[in-house]
């Protein structure tokens, strides 16, 4: 019999346009050779131009989805994305503990690439207080990091300081993404109790950024599900996302999707 693949779980909303959310997560898990499972938190009507409607899934249905997966297909890593409401954040926090969903990757999805809000304002503190302390790694962009820490970010040094504040809030590691900062260079900062690792990339002009954060956090979860050390999982995920950006297909009339067929970095060789 073939060896069963590692299993990863995504707890997130759907994207009817296919570029972000559950759809992007499952594509990414598949690309990394990980069996993807999912618990749907919200149904959205959206495309590359924006979000037209959001319908949160009842909390008991989200709980039962996670319970069903944990009992039969226990994941070796879990990520969450769009959670929509405070009560769903609370439900996911309880489920992480009840079903031992670790390591847990927190993508604190608050606003879509299009600028549409995907998390109720009264849920932001719940993400900070309930999910950040449970995270093996939290992956905010600069805007999300500012909301979680209460400090604006304007420089690479601010990325590191935000990561340090997230560790103080209980996260075991923080990958603070600098794509929203100005400048010719894009910097991402991984902050852990052992120190800081920076990745620097030439900034490219592209409209194909829809689902970037979802894909990155899913790729990290896939690496952790395979048993990779965190820094290797993060490195492979970042390289994969940049390859997917470079090869993004010309789809849609707004912020287009990434190319989830991009090659995954070989863990046996140097990623870059």
PDB file of C-alpha atoms in Angstrom:
ATOM      1  CA  UNK A   1       0.000   0.000   0.000  1.00  0.00           C
ATOM      2  CA  UNK A   2       1.224   3.530  -0.682  1.00  0.00           C
ATOM      3  CA  UNK A   3       2.376   5.639   2.233  1.00  0.00           C
ATOM      4  CA  UNK A   4      -0.357   8.088   3.264  1.00  0.00           C
ATOM      5  CA  UNK A   5       0.544  11.737   2.722  1.00  0.00           C
ATOM      6  CA  UNK A   6       0.625  14.255   5.546  1.00  0.00           C
ATOM      7  CA  UNK A   7      -2.695  15.990   6.198  1.00  0.00           C
ATOM      8  CA  UNK A   8      -3.229  19.726   6.628  1.00  0.00           C
ATOM      9  CA  UNK A   9      -6.393  21.560   7.640  1.00  0.00           C
ATOM     10  CA  UNK A  10      -7.472  25.008   6.514  1.00  0.00           C
ATOM     11  CA  UNK A  11     -10.157  26.872   8.454  1.00  0.00           C
ATOM     12  CA  UNK A  12     -11.171  29.756   6.223  1.00  0.00           C
ATOM     13  CA  UNK A  13     -13.728  31.340   3.945  1.00  0.00           C
ATOM     14  CA  UNK A  14     -14.397  30.486   0.326  1.00  0.00           C
ATOM     15  CA  UNK A  15     -13.520  32.641  -2.657  1.00  0.00           C
ATOM     16  CA  UNK A  16     -15.939  32.183  -5.544  1.00  0.00           C
ATOM     17  CA  UNK A  17     -13.256  33.627  -7.836  1.00  0.00           C
ATOM     18  CA  UNK A  18     -10.888  30.787  -6.902  1.00  0.00           C
ATOM     19  CA  UNK A  19      -7.814  32.904  -6.161  1.00  0.00           C
ATOM     20  CA  UNK A  20      -7.846  33.140  -2.377  1.00  0.00           C
ATOM     21  CA  UNK A  21      -9.385  31.522   0.693  1.00  0.00           C
ATOM     22  CA  UNK A  22     -10.149  27.825   0.876  1.00  0.00           C
ATOM     23  CA  UNK A  23      -9.585  27.429  -2.859  1.00  0.00           C
ATOM     24  CA  UNK A  24      -6.065  28.871  -2.766  1.00  0.00           C
ATOM     25  CA  UNK A  25      -5.227  26.868   0.361  1.00  0.00           C
ATOM     26  CA  UNK A  26      -6.258  23.535  -1.120  1.00  0.00           C
ATOM     27  CA  UNK A  27      -4.376  24.254  -4.361  1.00  0.00           C
ATOM     28  CA  UNK A  28      -1.278  25.081  -2.326  1.00  0.00           C
ATOM     29  CA  UNK A  29      -1.539  21.972  -0.149  1.00  0.00           C
ATOM     30  CA  UNK A  30      -1.807  19.876  -3.303  1.00  0.00           C
ATOM     31  CA  UNK A  31       1.218  21.574  -4.873  1.00  0.00           C
ATOM     32  CA  UNK A  32       3.286  20.674  -1.795  1.00  0.00           C
ATOM     33  CA  UNK A  33       2.133  17.052  -1.804  1.00  0.00           C
ATOM     34  CA  UNK A  34      -0.053  17.427   1.282  1.00  0.00           C
ATOM     35  CA  UNK A  35      -3.614  16.117   1.553  1.00  0.00           C
ATOM     36  CA  UNK A  36      -5.839  19.124   2.170  1.00  0.00           C
ATOM     37  CA  UNK A  37      -8.923  19.195   4.390  1.00  0.00           C
ATOM     38  CA  UNK A  38     -11.096  22.209   5.103  1.00  0.00           C
ATOM     39  CA  UNK A  39     -13.599  23.775   7.456  1.00  0.00           C
ATOM     40  CA  UNK A  40     -15.572  26.549   5.767  1.00  0.00           C
ATOM     41  CA  UNK A  41     -16.176  29.667   7.879  1.00  0.00           C
ATOM     42  CA  UNK A  42     -17.885  31.917   5.345  1.00  0.00           C
ATOM     43  CA  UNK A  43     -19.253  31.935   1.824  1.00  0.00           C
ATOM     44  CA  UNK A  44     -18.235  34.970  -0.197  1.00  0.00           C
ATOM     45  CA  UNK A  45     -19.346  36.301  -3.551  1.00  0.00           C
ATOM     46  CA  UNK A  46     -16.187  37.798  -5.013  1.00  0.00           C
ATOM     47  CA  UNK A  47     -13.923  37.992  -8.020  1.00  0.00           C
ATOM     48  CA  UNK A  48     -10.708  39.829  -8.874  1.00  0.00           C
ATOM     49  CA  UNK A  49     -12.571  43.162  -8.691  1.00  0.00           C
ATOM     50  CA  UNK A  50     -13.845  42.876  -5.124  1.00  0.00           C
ATOM     51  CA  UNK A  51     -16.116  41.249  -2.562  1.00  0.00           C
ATOM     52  CA  UNK A  52     -19.860  41.552  -3.209  1.00  0.00           C
ATOM     53  CA  UNK A  53     -21.267  39.584  -0.289  1.00  0.00           C
ATOM     54  CA  UNK A  54     -20.149  37.665   2.803  1.00  0.00           C
ATOM     55  CA  UNK A  55     -22.268  35.018   4.541  1.00  0.00           C
ATOM     56  CA  UNK A  56     -20.704  33.604   7.738  1.00  0.00           C
ATOM     57  CA  UNK A  57     -21.290  29.922   8.438  1.00  0.00           C
ATOM     58  CA  UNK A  58     -22.998  29.183  11.795  1.00  0.00           C
ATOM     59  CA  UNK A  59     -20.520  28.467  14.581  1.00  0.00           C
ATOM     60  CA  UNK A  60     -21.912  24.997  15.322  1.00  0.00           C
ATOM     61  CA  UNK A  61     -21.457  24.002  11.684  1.00  0.00           C
ATOM     62  CA  UNK A  62     -17.848  25.231  11.712  1.00  0.00           C
ATOM     63  CA  UNK A  63     -17.225  23.287  14.930  1.00  0.00           C
ATOM     64  CA  UNK A  64     -18.762  20.113  13.481  1.00  0.00           C
ATOM     65  CA  UNK A  65     -16.664  20.380  10.312  1.00  0.00           C
ATOM     66  CA  UNK A  66     -13.477  20.587  12.400  1.00  0.00           C
ATOM     67  CA  UNK A  67     -14.645  17.773  14.674  1.00  0.00           C
ATOM     68  CA  UNK A  68     -15.344  15.503  11.702  1.00  0.00           C
ATOM     69  CA  UNK A  69     -11.898  16.110  10.252  1.00  0.00           C
ATOM     70  CA  UNK A  70     -10.064  15.705  13.560  1.00  0.00           C
ATOM     71  CA  UNK A  71     -11.758  12.381  14.303  1.00  0.00           C
ATOM     72  CA  UNK A  72     -11.029  10.737  10.959  1.00  0.00           C
ATOM     73  CA  UNK A  73      -8.275  12.703   9.204  1.00  0.00           C
ATOM     74  CA  UNK A  74      -6.253  14.277  12.028  1.00  0.00           C
ATOM     75  CA  UNK A  75      -4.116  17.048  10.537  1.00  0.00           C
ATOM     76  CA  UNK A  76      -0.411  17.353  11.262  1.00  0.00           C
ATOM     77  CA  UNK A  77      -0.683  21.119  10.757  1.00  0.00           C
ATOM     78  CA  UNK A  78      -3.537  23.630  10.683  1.00  0.00           C
ATOM     79  CA  UNK A  79      -3.991  27.151   9.355  1.00  0.00           C
ATOM     80  CA  UNK A  80      -6.786  29.655   9.646  1.00  0.00           C
ATOM     81  CA  UNK A  81      -7.647  32.496   7.322  1.00  0.00           C
ATOM     82  CA  UNK A  82     -10.869  34.485   7.067  1.00  0.00           C
ATOM     83  CA  UNK A  83     -12.949  34.047  10.231  1.00  0.00           C
ATOM     84  CA  UNK A  84     -15.442  36.899   9.685  1.00  0.00           C
ATOM     85  CA  UNK A  85     -16.925  37.294  13.187  1.00  0.00           C
ATOM     86  CA  UNK A  86     -15.903  37.362  16.837  1.00  0.00           C
ATOM     87  CA  UNK A  87     -17.984  34.272  17.614  1.00  0.00           C
ATOM     88  CA  UNK A  88     -16.226  32.328  14.854  1.00  0.00           C
ATOM     89  CA  UNK A  89     -12.833  33.421  16.238  1.00  0.00           C
ATOM     90  CA  UNK A  90     -13.909  32.136  19.649  1.00  0.00           C
ATOM     91  CA  UNK A  91     -15.123  28.863  18.120  1.00  0.00           C
ATOM     92  CA  UNK A  92     -11.832  28.286  16.321  1.00  0.00           C
ATOM     93  CA  UNK A  93      -9.819  29.027  19.469  1.00  0.00           C
ATOM     94  CA  UNK A  94     -11.799  26.405  21.387  1.00  0.00           C
ATOM     95  CA  UNK A  95     -11.414  23.899  18.567  1.00  0.00           C
ATOM     96  CA  UNK A  96      -7.638  24.334  18.410  1.00  0.00           C
ATOM     97  CA  UNK A  97      -7.439  23.287  22.053  1.00  0.00           C
ATOM     98  CA  UNK A  98     -10.128  20.603  21.967  1.00  0.00           C
ATOM     99  CA  UNK A  99      -8.752  18.812  18.902  1.00  0.00           C
ATOM    100  CA  UNK A 100      -5.029  19.548  19.426  1.00  0.00           C
ATOM    101  CA  UNK A 101      -4.690  21.344  16.089  1.00  0.00           C
ATOM    102  CA  UNK A 102      -0.996  22.092  16.309  1.00  0.00           C
ATOM    103  CA  UNK A 103       1.203  23.394  14.842  1.00  0.00           C
ATOM    104  CA  UNK A 104      -1.201  26.206  14.042  1.00  0.00           C
ATOM    105  CA  UNK A 105      -0.510  28.920  11.452  1.00  0.00           C
ATOM    106  CA  UNK A 106      -2.540  32.106  11.955  1.00  0.00           C
ATOM    107  CA  UNK A 107      -3.140  34.266   8.896  1.00  0.00           C
ATOM    108  CA  UNK A 108      -5.048  37.172  10.503  1.00  0.00           C
ATOM    109  CA  UNK A 109      -7.157  37.986   7.457  1.00  0.00           C
ATOM    110  CA  UNK A 110      -8.847  41.330   8.052  1.00  0.00           C
ATOM    111  CA  UNK A 111      -9.108  43.102   4.692  1.00  0.00           C
ATOM    112  CA  UNK A 112      -9.124  41.658   1.148  1.00  0.00           C
ATOM    113  CA  UNK A 113      -6.607  42.740  -1.490  1.00  0.00           C
ATOM    114  CA  UNK A 114      -9.435  44.765  -3.013  1.00  0.00           C
ATOM    115  CA  UNK A 115      -9.821  46.702   0.246  1.00  0.00           C
ATOM    116  CA  UNK A 116     -13.059  45.005   1.335  1.00  0.00           C
ATOM    117  CA  UNK A 117     -13.328  44.121   5.048  1.00  0.00           C
ATOM    118  CA  UNK A 118     -13.349  40.386   5.826  1.00  0.00           C
ATOM    119  CA  UNK A 119     -13.309  40.542   9.641  1.00  0.00           C
ATOM    120  CA  UNK A 120     -15.735  42.437  11.847  1.00  0.00           C
ATOM    121  CA  UNK A 121     -14.041  45.235  13.783  1.00  0.00           C
ATOM    122  CA  UNK A 122     -15.156  43.789  17.125  1.00  0.00           C
ATOM    123  CA  UNK A 123     -13.334  40.539  16.242  1.00  0.00           C
ATOM    124  CA  UNK A 124      -9.876  42.128  15.951  1.00  0.00           C
ATOM    125  CA  UNK A 125      -9.218  41.997  19.699  1.00  0.00           C
ATOM    126  CA  UNK A 126     -10.376  38.373  19.807  1.00  0.00           C
ATOM    127  CA  UNK A 127      -7.823  37.443  17.139  1.00  0.00           C
ATOM    128  CA  UNK A 128      -5.128  39.157  19.206  1.00  0.00           C
ATOM    129  CA  UNK A 129      -6.195  37.713  22.561  1.00  0.00           C
ATOM    130  CA  UNK A 130      -7.363  34.214  21.593  1.00  0.00           C
ATOM    131  CA  UNK A 131      -5.542  33.155  18.425  1.00  0.00           C
ATOM    132  CA  UNK A 132      -2.137  34.868  18.552  1.00  0.00           C
ATOM    133  CA  UNK A 133      -1.182  33.028  21.783  1.00  0.00           C
ATOM    134  CA  UNK A 134      -2.078  29.695  20.148  1.00  0.00           C
ATOM    135  CA  UNK A 135      -0.051  30.288  16.984  1.00  0.00           C
ATOM    136  CA  UNK A 136       3.148  28.476  16.096  1.00  0.00           C
ATOM    137  CA  UNK A 137       3.557  31.351  13.649  1.00  0.00           C
ATOM    138  CA  UNK A 138       1.379  34.353  12.810  1.00  0.00           C
ATOM    139  CA  UNK A 139       1.714  35.846   9.308  1.00  0.00           C
ATOM    140  CA  UNK A 140       0.340  39.416   9.203  1.00  0.00           C
ATOM    141  CA  UNK A 141       1.018  41.975   6.530  1.00  0.00           C
ATOM    142  CA  UNK A 142       2.073  45.431   7.695  1.00  0.00           C
ATOM    143  CA  UNK A 143      -1.512  46.681   7.985  1.00  0.00           C
ATOM    144  CA  UNK A 144      -2.669  43.642   9.963  1.00  0.00           C
ATOM    145  CA  UNK A 145       0.408  43.823  12.210  1.00  0.00           C
ATOM    146  CA  UNK A 146      -0.420  47.466  12.975  1.00  0.00           C
ATOM    147  CA  UNK A 147      -3.974  46.536  13.954  1.00  0.00           C
ATOM    148  CA  UNK A 148      -2.770  43.673  16.167  1.00  0.00           C
ATOM    149  CA  UNK A 149       0.016  45.601  17.905  1.00  0.00           C
ATOM    150  CA  UNK A 150      -1.342  49.145  17.909  1.00  0.00           C
ATOM    151  CA  UNK A 151       1.778  50.514  16.190  1.00  0.00           C
ATOM    152  CA  UNK A 152       2.047  51.734  12.599  1.00  0.00           C
ATOM    153  CA  UNK A 153       4.710  50.165  10.377  1.00  0.00           C
ATOM    154  CA  UNK A 154       6.781  52.173   7.918  1.00  0.00           C
ATOM    155  CA  UNK A 155      10.212  50.506   7.707  1.00  0.00           C
ATOM    156  CA  UNK A 156      11.909  47.089   7.860  1.00  0.00           C
ATOM    157  CA  UNK A 157      12.857  47.853  11.452  1.00  0.00           C
ATOM    158  CA  UNK A 158       9.170  48.295  12.236  1.00  0.00           C
ATOM    159  CA  UNK A 159       8.519  44.795  10.862  1.00  0.00           C
ATOM    160  CA  UNK A 160      10.934  43.348  13.387  1.00  0.00           C
ATOM    161  CA  UNK A 161       9.518  45.396  16.254  1.00  0.00           C
ATOM    162  CA  UNK A 162       6.000  44.292  15.329  1.00  0.00           C
ATOM    163  CA  UNK A 163       7.175  40.679  15.322  1.00  0.00           C
ATOM    164  CA  UNK A 164       8.666  41.139  18.767  1.00  0.00           C
ATOM    165  CA  UNK A 165       5.383  42.572  20.036  1.00  0.00           C
ATOM    166  CA  UNK A 166       3.496  39.589  18.605  1.00  0.00           C
ATOM    167  CA  UNK A 167       5.848  37.249  20.465  1.00  0.00           C
ATOM    168  CA  UNK A 168       5.132  39.243  23.622  1.00  0.00           C
ATOM    169  CA  UNK A 169       1.418  38.632  22.957  1.00  0.00           C
ATOM    170  CA  UNK A 170       2.087  34.881  23.001  1.00  0.00           C
ATOM    171  CA  UNK A 171       2.899  33.823  19.444  1.00  0.00           C
ATOM    172  CA  UNK A 172       5.815  31.400  19.185  1.00  0.00           C
ATOM    173  CA  UNK A 173       6.972  33.092  15.956  1.00  0.00           C
ATOM    174  CA  UNK A 174       5.864  35.922  13.672  1.00  0.00           C
ATOM    175  CA  UNK A 175       6.433  36.383   9.952  1.00  0.00           C
ATOM    176  CA  UNK A 176       5.659  40.051   9.308  1.00  0.00           C
ATOM    177  CA  UNK A 177       5.299  40.757   5.594  1.00  0.00           C
ATOM    178  CA  UNK A 178       6.541  44.024   4.129  1.00  0.00           C
ATOM    179  CA  UNK A 179       4.775  44.048   0.775  1.00  0.00           C
ATOM    180  CA  UNK A 180       2.608  47.007   1.779  1.00  0.00           C
ATOM    181  CA  UNK A 181       5.584  49.208   2.671  1.00  0.00           C
ATOM    182  CA  UNK A 182       7.091  51.684   0.208  1.00  0.00           C
ATOM    183  CA  UNK A 183      10.503  51.282  -1.417  1.00  0.00           C
ATOM    184  CA  UNK A 184      12.251  49.423  -4.257  1.00  0.00           C
ATOM    185  CA  UNK A 185      12.900  46.395  -2.074  1.00  0.00           C
ATOM    186  CA  UNK A 186      10.389  44.057  -0.454  1.00  0.00           C
ATOM    187  CA  UNK A 187      11.391  42.786   2.999  1.00  0.00           C
ATOM    188  CA  UNK A 188       9.818  39.982   5.055  1.00  0.00           C
ATOM    189  CA  UNK A 189      10.864  39.452   8.685  1.00  0.00           C
ATOM    190  CA  UNK A 190      10.634  36.197  10.638  1.00  0.00           C
ATOM    191  CA  UNK A 191      10.959  36.857  14.352  1.00  0.00           C
ATOM    192  CA  UNK A 192      11.436  33.950  16.764  1.00  0.00           C
ATOM    193  CA  UNK A 193      12.815  33.649  20.309  1.00  0.00           C
ATOM    194  CA  UNK A 194      16.091  32.571  18.664  1.00  0.00           C
ATOM    195  CA  UNK A 195      16.447  35.724  16.583  1.00  0.00           C
ATOM    196  CA  UNK A 196      15.454  37.455  13.344  1.00  0.00           C
ATOM    197  CA  UNK A 197      15.690  36.292   9.730  1.00  0.00           C
ATOM    198  CA  UNK A 198      15.095  38.761   6.892  1.00  0.00           C
ATOM    199  CA  UNK A 199      14.244  37.956   3.284  1.00  0.00           C
ATOM    200  CA  UNK A 200      14.828  40.690   0.685  1.00  0.00           C
ATOM    201  CA  UNK A 201      13.281  40.670  -2.772  1.00  0.00           C
ATOM    202  CA  UNK A 202      13.288  43.126  -5.683  1.00  0.00           C
ATOM    203  CA  UNK A 203       9.867  44.724  -5.840  1.00  0.00           C
ATOM    204  CA  UNK A 204       7.953  43.933  -9.026  1.00  0.00           C
ATOM    205  CA  UNK A 205       4.959  45.768 -10.399  1.00  0.00           C
ATOM    206  CA  UNK A 206       2.031  43.392 -10.790  1.00  0.00           C
ATOM    207  CA  UNK A 207      -1.724  43.406 -10.342  1.00  0.00           C
ATOM    208  CA  UNK A 208      -1.712  39.662  -9.604  1.00  0.00           C
ATOM    209  CA  UNK A 209      -1.622  39.785  -5.812  1.00  0.00           C
ATOM    210  CA  UNK A 210      -4.997  38.239  -4.979  1.00  0.00           C
ATOM    211  CA  UNK A 211      -4.576  35.366  -2.526  1.00  0.00           C
ATOM    212  CA  UNK A 212      -0.908  36.034  -1.754  1.00  0.00           C
ATOM    213  CA  UNK A 213      -1.347  35.863   2.024  1.00  0.00           C
ATOM    214  CA  UNK A 214      -3.587  32.797   1.873  1.00  0.00           C
ATOM    215  CA  UNK A 215      -1.116  30.976  -0.355  1.00  0.00           C
ATOM    216  CA  UNK A 216       1.859  31.875   1.845  1.00  0.00           C
ATOM    217  CA  UNK A 217       0.267  30.727   5.095  1.00  0.00           C
ATOM    218  CA  UNK A 218      -1.007  27.529   3.443  1.00  0.00           C
ATOM    219  CA  UNK A 219       2.464  26.791   2.105  1.00  0.00           C
ATOM    220  CA  UNK A 220       3.942  27.259   5.591  1.00  0.00           C
ATOM    221  CA  UNK A 221       1.304  24.930   7.031  1.00  0.00           C
ATOM    222  CA  UNK A 222       2.107  22.377   4.325  1.00  0.00           C
ATOM    223  CA  UNK A 223       5.799  22.491   5.215  1.00  0.00           C
ATOM    224  CA  UNK A 224       5.040  22.074   8.903  1.00  0.00           C
ATOM    225  CA  UNK A 225       2.687  19.181   8.108  1.00  0.00           C
ATOM    226  CA  UNK A 226       5.617  17.511   6.358  1.00  0.00           C
ATOM    227  CA  UNK A 227       7.732  17.933   9.478  1.00  0.00           C
ATOM    228  CA  UNK A 228       9.997  20.706   8.195  1.00  0.00           C
ATOM    229  CA  UNK A 229      11.552  23.088  10.736  1.00  0.00           C
ATOM    230  CA  UNK A 230       9.769  26.428  10.781  1.00  0.00           C
ATOM    231  CA  UNK A 231      12.518  28.421   9.068  1.00  0.00           C
ATOM    232  CA  UNK A 232      12.680  25.876   6.217  1.00  0.00           C
ATOM    233  CA  UNK A 233       8.889  25.891   5.876  1.00  0.00           C
ATOM    234  CA  UNK A 234       8.854  29.704   5.742  1.00  0.00           C
ATOM    235  CA  UNK A 235      11.705  29.870   3.223  1.00  0.00           C
ATOM    236  CA  UNK A 236      10.066  27.337   0.898  1.00  0.00           C
ATOM    237  CA  UNK A 237       6.717  29.126   1.218  1.00  0.00           C
ATOM    238  CA  UNK A 238       8.178  32.534   0.379  1.00  0.00           C
ATOM    239  CA  UNK A 239      10.043  31.182  -2.635  1.00  0.00           C
ATOM    240  CA  UNK A 240       6.904  29.410  -3.850  1.00  0.00           C
ATOM    241  CA  UNK A 241       4.811  32.588  -3.565  1.00  0.00           C
ATOM    242  CA  UNK A 242       7.375  34.644  -5.495  1.00  0.00           C
ATOM    243  CA  UNK A 243       7.523  31.996  -8.223  1.00  0.00           C
ATOM    244  CA  UNK A 244       3.712  31.986  -8.332  1.00  0.00           C
ATOM    245  CA  UNK A 245       3.723  35.779  -8.668  1.00  0.00           C
ATOM    246  CA  UNK A 246       6.256  35.697 -11.498  1.00  0.00           C
ATOM    247  CA  UNK A 247       4.170  33.172 -13.437  1.00  0.00           C
ATOM    248  CA  UNK A 248       0.732  34.626 -12.591  1.00  0.00           C
ATOM    249  CA  UNK A 249      -1.838  34.037 -15.346  1.00  0.00           C
ATOM    250  CA  UNK A 250      -3.643  36.972 -17.023  1.00  0.00           C
ATOM    251  CA  UNK A 251      -7.041  36.297 -15.453  1.00  0.00           C
ATOM    252  CA  UNK A 252      -9.725  38.773 -14.417  1.00  0.00           C
ATOM    253  CA  UNK A 253      -9.907  42.541 -14.654  1.00  0.00           C
ATOM    254  CA  UNK A 254      -8.745  43.437 -11.141  1.00  0.00           C
ATOM    255  CA  UNK A 255      -6.240  41.937  -8.720  1.00  0.00           C
ATOM    256  CA  UNK A 256      -5.578  38.647 -10.477  1.00  0.00           C
ATOM    257  CA  UNK A 257      -4.678  35.303  -8.882  1.00  0.00           C
ATOM    258  CA  UNK A 258      -1.279  33.668  -8.480  1.00  0.00           C
ATOM    259  CA  UNK A 259      -0.094  30.652 -10.459  1.00  0.00           C
ATOM    260  CA  UNK A 260      -0.510  27.704  -8.088  1.00  0.00           C
ATOM    261  CA  UNK A 261       1.186  25.453 -10.646  1.00  0.00           C
ATOM    262  CA  UNK A 262       4.505  27.173  -9.898  1.00  0.00           C
ATOM    263  CA  UNK A 263       7.278  24.723  -8.938  1.00  0.00           C
ATOM    264  CA  UNK A 264       7.646  23.991  -5.242  1.00  0.00           C
ATOM    265  CA  UNK A 265      11.196  24.383  -3.890  1.00  0.00           C
ATOM    266  CA  UNK A 266      13.018  21.075  -3.471  1.00  0.00           C
ATOM    267  CA  UNK A 267      13.679  20.591   0.258  1.00  0.00           C
ATOM    268  CA  UNK A 268      16.782  18.569  -0.592  1.00  0.00           C
ATOM    269  CA  UNK A 269      18.567  21.572  -2.129  1.00  0.00           C
ATOM    270  CA  UNK A 270      18.994  25.219  -1.351  1.00  0.00           C
ATOM    271  CA  UNK A 271      15.766  27.093  -2.081  1.00  0.00           C
ATOM    272  CA  UNK A 272      17.534  30.060  -3.671  1.00  0.00           C
TER     273      UNK A 272
END
